[in-house]
Short mmCIF file of C-alpha atoms in Angstrom, two decimals:
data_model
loop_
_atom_site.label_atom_id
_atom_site.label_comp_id
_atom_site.label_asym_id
_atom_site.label_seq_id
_atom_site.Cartn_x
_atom_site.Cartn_y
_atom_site.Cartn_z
CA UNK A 1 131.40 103.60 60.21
CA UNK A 2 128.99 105.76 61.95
CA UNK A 3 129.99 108.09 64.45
CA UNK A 4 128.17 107.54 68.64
CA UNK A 5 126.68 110.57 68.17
CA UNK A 6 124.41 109.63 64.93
CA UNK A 7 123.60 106.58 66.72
CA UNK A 8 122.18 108.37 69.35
CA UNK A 9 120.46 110.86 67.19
CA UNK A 10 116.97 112.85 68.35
CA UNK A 11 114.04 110.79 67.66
CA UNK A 12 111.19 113.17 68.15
CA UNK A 13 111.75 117.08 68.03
CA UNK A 14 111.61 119.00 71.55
CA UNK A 15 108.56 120.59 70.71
CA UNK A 16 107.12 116.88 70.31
CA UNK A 17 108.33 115.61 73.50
CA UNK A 18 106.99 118.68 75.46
CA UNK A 19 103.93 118.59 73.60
CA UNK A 20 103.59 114.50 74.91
CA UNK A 21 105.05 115.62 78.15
CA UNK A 22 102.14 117.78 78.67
CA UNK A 23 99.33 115.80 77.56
CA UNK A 24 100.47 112.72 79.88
CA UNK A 25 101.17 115.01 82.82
CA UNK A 26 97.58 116.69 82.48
CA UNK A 27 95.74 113.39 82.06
CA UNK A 28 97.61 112.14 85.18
CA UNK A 29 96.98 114.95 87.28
CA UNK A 30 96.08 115.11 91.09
CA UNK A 31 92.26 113.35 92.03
CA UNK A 32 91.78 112.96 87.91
CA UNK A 33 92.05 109.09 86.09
CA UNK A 34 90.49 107.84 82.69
CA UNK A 35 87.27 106.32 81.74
CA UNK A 36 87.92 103.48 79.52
CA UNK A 37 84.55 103.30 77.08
CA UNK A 38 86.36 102.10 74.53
CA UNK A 39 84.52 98.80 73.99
CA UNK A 40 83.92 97.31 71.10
CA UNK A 41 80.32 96.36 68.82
CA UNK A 42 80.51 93.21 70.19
CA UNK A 43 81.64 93.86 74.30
CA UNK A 44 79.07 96.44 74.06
CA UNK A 45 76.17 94.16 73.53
CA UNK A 46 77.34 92.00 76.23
CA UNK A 47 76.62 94.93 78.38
CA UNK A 48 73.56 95.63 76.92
CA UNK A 49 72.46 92.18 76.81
CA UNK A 50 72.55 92.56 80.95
CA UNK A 51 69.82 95.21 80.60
CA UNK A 52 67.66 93.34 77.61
CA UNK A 53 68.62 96.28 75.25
CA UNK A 54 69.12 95.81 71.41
CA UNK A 55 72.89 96.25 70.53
CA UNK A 56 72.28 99.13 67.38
CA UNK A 57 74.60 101.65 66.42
CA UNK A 58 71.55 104.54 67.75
CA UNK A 59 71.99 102.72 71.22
CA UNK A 60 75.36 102.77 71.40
CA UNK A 61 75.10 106.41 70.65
CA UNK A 62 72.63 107.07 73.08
CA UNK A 63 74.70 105.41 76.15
CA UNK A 64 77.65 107.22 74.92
CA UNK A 65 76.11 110.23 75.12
CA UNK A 66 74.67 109.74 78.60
CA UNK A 67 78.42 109.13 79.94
CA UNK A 68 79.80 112.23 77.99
CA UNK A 69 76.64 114.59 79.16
CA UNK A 70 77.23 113.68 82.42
CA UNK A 71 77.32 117.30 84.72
CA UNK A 72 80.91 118.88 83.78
CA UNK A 73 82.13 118.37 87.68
CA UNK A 74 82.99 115.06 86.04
CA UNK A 75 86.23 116.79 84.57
CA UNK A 76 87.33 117.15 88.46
CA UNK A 77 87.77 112.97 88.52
CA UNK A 78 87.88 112.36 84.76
CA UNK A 79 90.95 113.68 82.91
CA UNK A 80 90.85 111.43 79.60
CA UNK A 81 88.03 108.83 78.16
CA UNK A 82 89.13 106.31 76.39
CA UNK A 83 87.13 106.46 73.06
CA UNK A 84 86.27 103.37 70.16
CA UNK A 85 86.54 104.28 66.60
CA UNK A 86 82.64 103.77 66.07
CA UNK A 87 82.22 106.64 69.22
CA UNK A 88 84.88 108.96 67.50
CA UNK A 89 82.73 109.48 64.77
CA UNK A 90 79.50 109.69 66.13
CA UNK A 91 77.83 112.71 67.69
CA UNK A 92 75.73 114.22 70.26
CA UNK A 93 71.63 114.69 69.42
CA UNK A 94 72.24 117.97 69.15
CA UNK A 95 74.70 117.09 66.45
CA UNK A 96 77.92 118.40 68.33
CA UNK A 97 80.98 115.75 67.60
CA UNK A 98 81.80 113.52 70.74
CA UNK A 99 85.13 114.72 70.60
CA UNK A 100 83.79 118.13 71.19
CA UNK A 101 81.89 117.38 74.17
CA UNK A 102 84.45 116.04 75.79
CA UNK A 103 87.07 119.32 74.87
CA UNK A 104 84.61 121.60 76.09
CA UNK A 105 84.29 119.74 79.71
CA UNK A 106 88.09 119.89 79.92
CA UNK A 107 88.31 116.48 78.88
CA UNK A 108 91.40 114.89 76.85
CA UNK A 109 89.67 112.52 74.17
CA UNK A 110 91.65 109.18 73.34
CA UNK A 111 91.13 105.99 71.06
CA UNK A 112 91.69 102.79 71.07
CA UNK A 113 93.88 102.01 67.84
CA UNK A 114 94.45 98.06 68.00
CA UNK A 115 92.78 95.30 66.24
CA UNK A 116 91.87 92.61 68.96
CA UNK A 117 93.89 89.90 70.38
CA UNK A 118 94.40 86.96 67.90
CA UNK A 119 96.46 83.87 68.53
CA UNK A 120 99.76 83.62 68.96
CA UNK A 121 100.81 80.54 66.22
CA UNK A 122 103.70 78.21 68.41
CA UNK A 123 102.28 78.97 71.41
CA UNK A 124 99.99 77.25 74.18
CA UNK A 125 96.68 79.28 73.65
CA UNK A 126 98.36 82.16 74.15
CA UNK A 127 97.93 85.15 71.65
CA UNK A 128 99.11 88.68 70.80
CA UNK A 129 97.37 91.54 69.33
CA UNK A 130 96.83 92.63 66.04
CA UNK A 131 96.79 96.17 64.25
CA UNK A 132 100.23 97.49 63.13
CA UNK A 133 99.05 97.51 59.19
CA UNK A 134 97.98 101.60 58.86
CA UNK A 135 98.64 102.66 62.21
CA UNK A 136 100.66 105.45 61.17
CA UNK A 137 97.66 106.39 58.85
CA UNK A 138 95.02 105.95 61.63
CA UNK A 139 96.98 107.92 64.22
CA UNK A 140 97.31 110.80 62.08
CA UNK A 141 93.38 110.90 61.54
CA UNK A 142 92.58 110.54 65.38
CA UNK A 143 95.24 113.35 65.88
CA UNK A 144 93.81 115.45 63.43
CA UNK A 145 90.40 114.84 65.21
CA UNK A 146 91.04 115.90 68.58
CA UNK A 147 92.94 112.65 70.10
CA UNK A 148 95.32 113.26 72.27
CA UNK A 149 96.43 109.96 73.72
CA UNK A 150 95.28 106.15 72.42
CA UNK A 151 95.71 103.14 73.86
CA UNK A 152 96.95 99.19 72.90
CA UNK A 153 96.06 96.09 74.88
CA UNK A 154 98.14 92.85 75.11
CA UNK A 155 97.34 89.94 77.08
CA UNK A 156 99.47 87.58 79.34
CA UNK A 157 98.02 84.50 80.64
CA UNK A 158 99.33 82.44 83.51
CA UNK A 159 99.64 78.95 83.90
CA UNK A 160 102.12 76.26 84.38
CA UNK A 161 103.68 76.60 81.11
CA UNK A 162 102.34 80.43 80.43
CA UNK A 163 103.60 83.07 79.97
CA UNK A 164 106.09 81.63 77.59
CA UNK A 165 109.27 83.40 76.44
CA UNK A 166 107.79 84.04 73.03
CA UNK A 167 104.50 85.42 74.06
CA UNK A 168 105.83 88.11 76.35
CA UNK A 169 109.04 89.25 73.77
CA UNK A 170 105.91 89.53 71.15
CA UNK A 171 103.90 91.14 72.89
CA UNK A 172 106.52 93.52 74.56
CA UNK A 173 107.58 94.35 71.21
CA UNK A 174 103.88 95.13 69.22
CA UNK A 175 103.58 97.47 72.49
CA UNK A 176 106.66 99.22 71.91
CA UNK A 177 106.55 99.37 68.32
CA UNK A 178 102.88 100.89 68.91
CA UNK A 179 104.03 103.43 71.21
CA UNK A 180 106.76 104.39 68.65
CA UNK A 181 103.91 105.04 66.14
CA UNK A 182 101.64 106.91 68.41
CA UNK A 183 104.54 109.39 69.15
CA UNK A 184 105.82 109.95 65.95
CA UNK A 185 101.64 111.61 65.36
CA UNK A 186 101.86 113.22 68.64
CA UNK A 187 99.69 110.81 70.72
CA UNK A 188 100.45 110.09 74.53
CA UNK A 189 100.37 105.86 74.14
CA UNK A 190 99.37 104.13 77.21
CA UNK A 191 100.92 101.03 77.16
CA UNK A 192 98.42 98.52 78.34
CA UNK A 193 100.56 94.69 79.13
CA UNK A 194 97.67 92.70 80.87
CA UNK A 195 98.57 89.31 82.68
CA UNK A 196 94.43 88.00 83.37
CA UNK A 197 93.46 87.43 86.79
CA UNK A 198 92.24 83.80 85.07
CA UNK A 199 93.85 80.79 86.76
CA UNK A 200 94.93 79.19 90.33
CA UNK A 201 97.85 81.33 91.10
CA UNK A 202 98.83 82.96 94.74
CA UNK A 203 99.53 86.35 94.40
CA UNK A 204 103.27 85.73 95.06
CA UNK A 205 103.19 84.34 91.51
CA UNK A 206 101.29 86.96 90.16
CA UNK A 207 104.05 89.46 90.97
CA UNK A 208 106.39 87.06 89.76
CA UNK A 209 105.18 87.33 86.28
CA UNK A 210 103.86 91.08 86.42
CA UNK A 211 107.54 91.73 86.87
CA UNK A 212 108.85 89.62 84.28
CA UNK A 213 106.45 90.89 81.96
CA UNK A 214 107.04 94.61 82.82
CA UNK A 215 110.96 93.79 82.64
CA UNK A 216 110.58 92.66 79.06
CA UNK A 217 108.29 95.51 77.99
CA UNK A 218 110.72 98.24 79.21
CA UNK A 219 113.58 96.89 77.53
CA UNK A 220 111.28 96.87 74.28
CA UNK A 221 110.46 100.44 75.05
CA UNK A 222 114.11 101.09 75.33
CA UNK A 223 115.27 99.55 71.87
CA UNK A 224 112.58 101.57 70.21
CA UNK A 225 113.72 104.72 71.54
CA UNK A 226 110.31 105.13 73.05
CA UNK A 227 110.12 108.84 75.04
CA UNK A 228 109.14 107.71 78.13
CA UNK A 229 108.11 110.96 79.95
CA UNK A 230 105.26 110.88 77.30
CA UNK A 231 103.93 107.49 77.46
CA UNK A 232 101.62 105.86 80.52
CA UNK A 233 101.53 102.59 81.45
CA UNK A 234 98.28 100.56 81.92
CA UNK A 235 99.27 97.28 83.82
CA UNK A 236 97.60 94.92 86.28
CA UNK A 237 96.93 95.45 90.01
CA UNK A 238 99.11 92.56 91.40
CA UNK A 239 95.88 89.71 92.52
CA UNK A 240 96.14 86.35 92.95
CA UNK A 241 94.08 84.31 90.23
CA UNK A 242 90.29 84.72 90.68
CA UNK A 243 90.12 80.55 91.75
CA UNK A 244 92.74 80.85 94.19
CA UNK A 245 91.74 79.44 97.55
CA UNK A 246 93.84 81.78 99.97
CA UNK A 247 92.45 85.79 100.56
CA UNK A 248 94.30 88.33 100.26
CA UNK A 249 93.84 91.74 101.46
CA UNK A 250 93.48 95.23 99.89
CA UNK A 251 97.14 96.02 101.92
CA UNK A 252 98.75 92.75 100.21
CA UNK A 253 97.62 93.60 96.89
CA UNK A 254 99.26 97.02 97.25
CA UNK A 255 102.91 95.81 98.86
CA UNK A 256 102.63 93.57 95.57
CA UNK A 257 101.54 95.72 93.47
CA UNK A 258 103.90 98.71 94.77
CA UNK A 259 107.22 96.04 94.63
CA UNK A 260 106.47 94.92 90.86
CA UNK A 261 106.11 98.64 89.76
CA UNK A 262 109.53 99.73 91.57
CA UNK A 263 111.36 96.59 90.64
CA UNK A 264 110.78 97.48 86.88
CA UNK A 265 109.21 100.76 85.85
CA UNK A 266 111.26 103.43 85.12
CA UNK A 267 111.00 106.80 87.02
CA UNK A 268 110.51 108.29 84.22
CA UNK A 269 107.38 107.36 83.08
CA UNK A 270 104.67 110.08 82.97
CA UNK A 271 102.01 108.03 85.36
CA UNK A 272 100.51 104.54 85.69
CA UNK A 273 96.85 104.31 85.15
CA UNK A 274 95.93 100.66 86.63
CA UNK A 275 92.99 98.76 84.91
CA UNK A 276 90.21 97.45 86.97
CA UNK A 277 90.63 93.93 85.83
CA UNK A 278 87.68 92.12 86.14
CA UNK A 279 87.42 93.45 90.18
CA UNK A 280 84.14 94.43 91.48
CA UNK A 281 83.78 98.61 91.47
CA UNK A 282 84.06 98.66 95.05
CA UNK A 283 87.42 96.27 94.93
CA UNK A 284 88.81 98.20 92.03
CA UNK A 285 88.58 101.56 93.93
CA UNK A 286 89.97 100.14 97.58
CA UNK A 287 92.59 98.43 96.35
CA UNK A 288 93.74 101.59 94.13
CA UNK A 289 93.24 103.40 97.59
CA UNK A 290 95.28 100.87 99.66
CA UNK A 291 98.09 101.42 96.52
CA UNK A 292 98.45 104.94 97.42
CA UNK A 293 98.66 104.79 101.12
CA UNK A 294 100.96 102.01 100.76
CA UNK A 295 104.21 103.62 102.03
CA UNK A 296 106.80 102.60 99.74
CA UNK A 297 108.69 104.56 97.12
CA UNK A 298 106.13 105.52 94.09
CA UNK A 299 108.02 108.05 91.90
CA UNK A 300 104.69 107.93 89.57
CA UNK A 301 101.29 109.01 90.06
CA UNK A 302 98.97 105.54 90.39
CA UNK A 303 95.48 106.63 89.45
CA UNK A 304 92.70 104.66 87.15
CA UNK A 305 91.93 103.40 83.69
CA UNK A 306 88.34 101.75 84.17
CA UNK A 307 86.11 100.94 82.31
CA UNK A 308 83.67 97.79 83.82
CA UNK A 309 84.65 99.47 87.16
CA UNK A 310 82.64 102.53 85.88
CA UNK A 311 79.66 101.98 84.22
CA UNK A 312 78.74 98.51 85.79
CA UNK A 313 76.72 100.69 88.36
CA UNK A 314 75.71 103.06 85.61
CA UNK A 315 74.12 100.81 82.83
CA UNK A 316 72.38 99.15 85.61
CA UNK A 317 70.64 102.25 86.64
CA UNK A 318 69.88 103.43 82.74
CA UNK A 319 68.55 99.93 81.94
CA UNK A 320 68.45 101.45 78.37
CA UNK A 321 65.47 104.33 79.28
CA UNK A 322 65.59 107.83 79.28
CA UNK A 323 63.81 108.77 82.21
CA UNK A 324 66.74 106.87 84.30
CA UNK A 325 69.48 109.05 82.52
CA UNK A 326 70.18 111.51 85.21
CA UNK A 327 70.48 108.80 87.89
CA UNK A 328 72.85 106.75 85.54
CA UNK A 329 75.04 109.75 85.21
CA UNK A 330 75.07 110.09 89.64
CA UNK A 331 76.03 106.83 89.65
CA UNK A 332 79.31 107.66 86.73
CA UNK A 333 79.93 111.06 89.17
CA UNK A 334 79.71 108.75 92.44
CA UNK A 335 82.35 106.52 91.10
CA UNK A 336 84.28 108.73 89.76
CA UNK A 337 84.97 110.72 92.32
CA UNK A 338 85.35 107.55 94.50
CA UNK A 339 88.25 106.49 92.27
CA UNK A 340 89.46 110.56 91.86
CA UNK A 341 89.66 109.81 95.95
CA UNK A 342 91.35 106.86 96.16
CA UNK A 343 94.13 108.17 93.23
CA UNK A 344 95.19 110.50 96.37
CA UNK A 345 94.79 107.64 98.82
CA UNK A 346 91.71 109.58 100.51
CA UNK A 347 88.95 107.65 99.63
CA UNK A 348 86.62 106.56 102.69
CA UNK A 349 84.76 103.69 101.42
CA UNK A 350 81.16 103.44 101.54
CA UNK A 351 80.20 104.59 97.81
CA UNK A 352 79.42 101.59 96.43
CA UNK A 353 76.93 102.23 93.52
CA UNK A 354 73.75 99.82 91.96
CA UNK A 355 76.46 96.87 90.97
CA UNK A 356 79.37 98.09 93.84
CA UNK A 357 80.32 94.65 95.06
CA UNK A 358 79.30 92.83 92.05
CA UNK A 359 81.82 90.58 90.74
CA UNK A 360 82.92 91.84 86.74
CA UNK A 361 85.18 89.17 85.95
CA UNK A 362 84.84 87.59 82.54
CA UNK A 363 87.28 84.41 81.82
CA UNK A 364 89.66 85.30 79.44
CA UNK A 365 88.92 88.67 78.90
CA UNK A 366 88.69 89.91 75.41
CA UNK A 367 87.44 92.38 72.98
#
């Protein structure tokens, strides 16, 4: 029989854990957050599409480039962006790596390392997301790259029947065993459980489910011996469905928001870094605002993951032409430090950009 105290062996080496502990404390760090531009070929040319631009691979690059150019004061709001494999490879026009651009602004690079939500077979349309197969393999790459954190979505739908039992057990555990992976190749995982804003619901029943959901995915963290000090979690604000009737205000969505978190996330975890969810830029940035002046207990710092609620403004100014690049990248510093504001619970309002109180919802959100 084995003894307790093989059971309870160490999982990762101390040098592995501080090395994680560091990298998720620096990306959290006071007035900084992450810019998610991490979308896929296809997301991409939906954004692109908005502006009449061809969706190539030299167009990609060239946006990419305009967000990672941007003046380096963006390091003061930007601690981490969020990269896709396609950008990880590519370069500057001056031939300098991506990855390098963003080092030499002070910039953590990360990457996205799952495959895209598929369904979920037993379910009610509800899915899970795919990517496991070679993780360990990919990790080690990004790693050896320049990576220092990546990221895995899953997605939660409400309904009457949803989210089942099944679908949030699954999904808990591809998360966890993800974050396991990422560690083990000294990557920071941000652990990204999304329940949509799609559907009816009030936002009592929104932060119904955000805590069931975040209850299941920290007892999955906990049976893969997950170090939590260097992991970050990417949830949901707490909003009622986007065709719910009744309004809510900035101050409701943070009391719900604030309850879920200290109802189930452990104070251990290195930060929180909400996605925008669909929210208008404006929304996204007063209602992470309203989150920190909310005065309950938040043993976390509660900054930003965004990606729509970023560069909606700024693709709208580029409209794919060169001579708009420098007022493209105001627009990325304007919100940025908007949202680097509002992570301290300082932000003022009135910074809305070209697309500030545009709605950026898309029904059933995928990539």
């Amino acid at each position: 029989m084995a003894s307790s105290s093989s059971r309870f062996q160490q999982y990762l080496s101390p040098e592995k854990e501080d090395e994680l502990r560091k990298i998720a404390n620096t990306i959290v760090s006071k007035r900084r957050g992450i810019l998610a531009a991490d979308e896929s070929v296809a997301t991409i040319g939906k954004r692109f599409d908005t502006i009449g631009l061809t969706n190539t691979e030299e167009n990609r690059r060239k946006y990419r480039e305009l967000l990672f150019s941007t003046d380096n004061s963006i390091a003061d709001s930007i601690s981490g962006v969020i990269l896709f494999d396609e950008t990880f490879r590519q370069s500057a026009s001056d031939g300098t790596p991506f990855v390098k651009v963003l080092q030499n602004k002070g910039i953590i690079p990360g990457i996205k390392v799952d495959k895209g939500v598929v369904p979920l077979a037993g379910t009610l349309n509800e899915c899970t997301t795919q990517g496991l197969d070679g993780l360990s393999e990919r990790c080690a790459e990004y790693k050896k790259g320049g990576c220092g954190f990546a990221k895995w979505r899953c997605v939660l739908k409400i309904s009457d029947h949803t989210p089942s039992y099944q679908a949030m057990i699954e999904n808990a555990n591809v998360l966890a065993r993800y974050a396991s992976i990422c560690q083990q190749n000294g990557l920071v995982p941000i652990v990204e459980p999304e329940v949509l804003p799609d559907g009816t619901h009030d936002l009592q029943t929104a932060q119904r489910v955000t805590e069931e959901v975040l209850a299941f995915q920290y007892k999955a963290l906990a049976d893969h011996h997950v170090f939590l000090e260097g992991t970050l979690l990417k949830p949901n604000m707490v909003t009622a469905g986007q065709s719910c009737t009744k309004k809510y205000t900035s101050q409701d969505i943070a009391r719900a928001t604030v309850e879920a978190l200290n109802r189930t996330v452990p104070p251990a975890v290195a930060g929180i870094t909400f996605l925008s969810g669909g929210q208008s830029e404006e929304d996204a940035t007063l209602n992470l605002n309203a989150i920190n002046q909310y005065p309950g207990r938040k043993p976390w710092p509660l900054t930003f993951s965004y990606g729509r609620a970023l560069q909606a403004s700024v693709i709208k100014a580029w409209g794919g032409k060169d001579a708009n690049i420098k007022a493209a990248q105001e627009e990325l510093l304007k919100r940025a430090r908007a949202n680097g504001a509002a992570a301290v619970g300082e932000y003022q309002g009135g910074a809305a950009g070209a697309a500030g109180g545009q709605s950026l919802f898309v029904a059933n959100h995928s990539y």
